[in-house]
Amino acid sequence: MSSLHTCNRSPTNPVLQTCVSVLQPDDALLLTENGVYWATHDFLHALSSLPDEVTVLALHEDLQARGLLSRVSERIRIVDYNEFVRLCCEHDRVINWF
């Protein structure tokens, strides 16, 4: 059973560490709103313990709004809102980390 985890909190909030600790290999982590700062090279160390099977994504519109598109790590897959909806349907459950 796979889960889509969404995180909208910036690196000043410790919620991502809790989220990362429960991710399973078939899960996906989608960074949204201020959570997209985690997708940059500056904060990628927080995701370094994730298994390669965990897909890490960031919402294009939120990256663009914050001027971060050029700073996204290669580990991160950038998706748009249509892909976000598809991911919600594709996974067995969606868990929001606020």
PDB file of C-alpha atoms in Angstrom:
ATOM      1  CA  MET A   1       0.000   0.000   0.000  1.00  0.00           C
ATOM      2  CA  SER A   2       1.661   3.205  -1.150  1.00  0.00           C
ATOM      3  CA  SER A   3       1.202   6.688   0.238  1.00  0.00           C
ATOM      4  CA  LEU A   4       1.642  10.144  -1.178  1.00  0.00           C
ATOM      5  CA  HIS A   5       3.031  12.402   1.534  1.00  0.00           C
ATOM      6  CA  THR A   6       2.742  16.156   1.041  1.00  0.00           C
ATOM      7  CA  CYS A   7       4.768  18.666   3.013  1.00  0.00           C
ATOM      8  CA  ASN A   8       4.191  22.410   2.835  1.00  0.00           C
ATOM      9  CA  ARG A   9       6.457  23.502   5.690  1.00  0.00           C
ATOM     10  CA  SER A  10       9.701  25.415   5.238  1.00  0.00           C
ATOM     11  CA  PRO A  11      13.066  24.234   6.579  1.00  0.00           C
ATOM     12  CA  THR A  12      12.485  26.217   9.783  1.00  0.00           C
ATOM     13  CA  ASN A  13       9.788  23.689  10.753  1.00  0.00           C
ATOM     14  CA  PRO A  14      10.909  20.203  11.910  1.00  0.00           C
ATOM     15  CA  VAL A  15       7.882  18.355  10.469  1.00  0.00           C
ATOM     16  CA  LEU A  16       9.809  17.023   7.457  1.00  0.00           C
ATOM     17  CA  GLN A  17      12.126  14.983   9.684  1.00  0.00           C
ATOM     18  CA  THR A  18       9.085  13.209  11.126  1.00  0.00           C
ATOM     19  CA  CYS A  19       7.685  12.618   7.659  1.00  0.00           C
ATOM     20  CA  VAL A  20      10.991  11.242   6.352  1.00  0.00           C
ATOM     21  CA  SER A  21      11.185   8.800   9.256  1.00  0.00           C
ATOM     22  CA  VAL A  22       7.958   7.031   8.207  1.00  0.00           C
ATOM     23  CA  LEU A  23       8.382   6.937   4.404  1.00  0.00           C
ATOM     24  CA  GLN A  24       8.293   3.479   2.856  1.00  0.00           C
ATOM     25  CA  PRO A  25      10.033   2.461  -0.403  1.00  0.00           C
ATOM     26  CA  ASP A  26       6.869   2.708  -2.552  1.00  0.00           C
ATOM     27  CA  ASP A  27       5.846   6.089  -1.142  1.00  0.00           C
ATOM     28  CA  ALA A  28       6.220   9.492  -2.733  1.00  0.00           C
ATOM     29  CA  LEU A  29       6.948  12.829  -1.086  1.00  0.00           C
ATOM     30  CA  LEU A  30       5.531  15.945  -2.736  1.00  0.00           C
ATOM     31  CA  LEU A  31       6.895  19.297  -1.582  1.00  0.00           C
ATOM     32  CA  THR A  32       4.426  22.176  -1.926  1.00  0.00           C
ATOM     33  CA  GLU A  33       4.127  25.835  -0.908  1.00  0.00           C
ATOM     34  CA  ASN A  34       7.121  26.710   1.345  1.00  0.00           C
ATOM     35  CA  GLY A  35       8.037  23.036   1.456  1.00  0.00           C
ATOM     36  CA  VAL A  36       9.684  23.437  -1.944  1.00  0.00           C
ATOM     37  CA  TYR A  37      12.682  25.037  -0.241  1.00  0.00           C
ATOM     38  CA  TRP A  38      13.614  21.480   0.810  1.00  0.00           C
ATOM     39  CA  ALA A  39      14.100  20.681  -2.894  1.00  0.00           C
ATOM     40  CA  THR A  40      17.054  23.030  -3.251  1.00  0.00           C
ATOM     41  CA  HIS A  41      20.679  22.017  -2.880  1.00  0.00           C
ATOM     42  CA  ASP A  42      20.853  24.041   0.360  1.00  0.00           C
ATOM     43  CA  PHE A  43      18.518  21.693   2.239  1.00  0.00           C
ATOM     44  CA  LEU A  44      18.732  18.416   0.330  1.00  0.00           C
ATOM     45  CA  HIS A  45      20.808  16.860   3.138  1.00  0.00           C
ATOM     46  CA  ALA A  46      17.530  16.377   5.061  1.00  0.00           C
ATOM     47  CA  LEU A  47      16.408  13.930   2.362  1.00  0.00           C
ATOM     48  CA  SER A  48      19.711  12.065   2.029  1.00  0.00           C
ATOM     49  CA  SER A  49      18.577   9.170   4.228  1.00  0.00           C
ATOM     50  CA  LEU A  50      15.645   8.310   1.956  1.00  0.00           C
ATOM     51  CA  PRO A  51      15.785   5.063   0.009  1.00  0.00           C
ATOM     52  CA  ASP A  52      16.194   5.526  -3.744  1.00  0.00           C
ATOM     53  CA  GLU A  53      12.757   3.937  -4.231  1.00  0.00           C
ATOM     54  CA  VAL A  54      11.054   6.914  -2.566  1.00  0.00           C
ATOM     55  CA  THR A  55      10.090   9.431  -5.224  1.00  0.00           C
ATOM     56  CA  VAL A  56      10.623  13.044  -4.186  1.00  0.00           C
ATOM     57  CA  LEU A  57       8.702  15.675  -6.123  1.00  0.00           C
ATOM     58  CA  ALA A  58       8.170  19.419  -5.956  1.00  0.00           C
ATOM     59  CA  LEU A  59       5.317  21.479  -7.322  1.00  0.00           C
ATOM     60  CA  HIS A  60       6.443  23.572 -10.300  1.00  0.00           C
ATOM     61  CA  GLU A  61       4.132  26.504  -9.583  1.00  0.00           C
ATOM     62  CA  ASP A  62       5.427  26.853  -6.021  1.00  0.00           C
ATOM     63  CA  LEU A  63       9.063  26.610  -7.125  1.00  0.00           C
ATOM     64  CA  GLN A  64       8.431  29.241  -9.783  1.00  0.00           C
ATOM     65  CA  ALA A  65       6.625  31.576  -7.374  1.00  0.00           C
ATOM     66  CA  ARG A  66       9.659  31.479  -5.065  1.00  0.00           C
ATOM     67  CA  GLY A  67      12.280  31.817  -7.805  1.00  0.00           C
ATOM     68  CA  LEU A  68      13.741  28.376  -7.050  1.00  0.00           C
ATOM     69  CA  LEU A  69      13.462  26.550 -10.388  1.00  0.00           C
ATOM     70  CA  SER A  70      17.176  26.933 -11.140  1.00  0.00           C
ATOM     71  CA  ARG A  71      18.192  25.685  -7.669  1.00  0.00           C
ATOM     72  CA  VAL A  72      16.345  22.352  -7.599  1.00  0.00           C
ATOM     73  CA  SER A  73      18.417  19.234  -7.001  1.00  0.00           C
ATOM     74  CA  GLU A  74      18.602  16.497  -9.647  1.00  0.00           C
ATOM     75  CA  ARG A  75      17.042  14.089  -7.079  1.00  0.00           C
ATOM     76  CA  ILE A  76      13.772  16.026  -7.231  1.00  0.00           C
ATOM     77  CA  ARG A  77      11.157  15.496  -9.942  1.00  0.00           C
ATOM     78  CA  ILE A  78       9.205  18.658 -10.762  1.00  0.00           C
ATOM     79  CA  VAL A  79       5.456  18.222 -11.313  1.00  0.00           C
ATOM     80  CA  ASP A  80       2.519  20.491 -12.120  1.00  0.00           C
ATOM     81  CA  TYR A  81      -0.997  20.539 -10.649  1.00  0.00           C
ATOM     82  CA  ASN A  82      -2.285  17.961 -13.144  1.00  0.00           C
ATOM     83  CA  GLU A  83       0.432  15.545 -12.054  1.00  0.00           C
ATOM     84  CA  PHE A  84      -0.386  16.323  -8.401  1.00  0.00           C
ATOM     85  CA  VAL A  85      -3.977  15.200  -8.973  1.00  0.00           C
ATOM     86  CA  ARG A  86      -2.804  12.076 -10.803  1.00  0.00           C
ATOM     87  CA  LEU A  87      -0.494  11.210  -7.906  1.00  0.00           C
ATOM     88  CA  CYS A  88      -3.371  11.557  -5.423  1.00  0.00           C
ATOM     89  CA  CYS A  89      -5.400   9.064  -7.457  1.00  0.00           C
ATOM     90  CA  GLU A  90      -2.481   6.703  -8.041  1.00  0.00           C
ATOM     91  CA  HIS A  91      -1.587   6.205  -4.364  1.00  0.00           C
ATOM     92  CA  ASP A  92      -3.698   4.330  -1.847  1.00  0.00           C
ATOM     93  CA  ARG A  93      -3.727   7.262   0.558  1.00  0.00           C
ATOM     94  CA  VAL A  94      -2.562  10.858   0.854  1.00  0.00           C
ATOM     95  CA  ILE A  95      -0.948  12.038   4.077  1.00  0.00           C
ATOM     96  CA  ASN A  96      -0.524  15.781   4.592  1.00  0.00           C
ATOM     97  CA  TRP A  97       2.226  17.063   6.865  1.00  0.00           C
ATOM     98  CA  PHE A  98       1.343  20.548   8.088  1.00  0.00           C
TER      99      PHE A  98
END
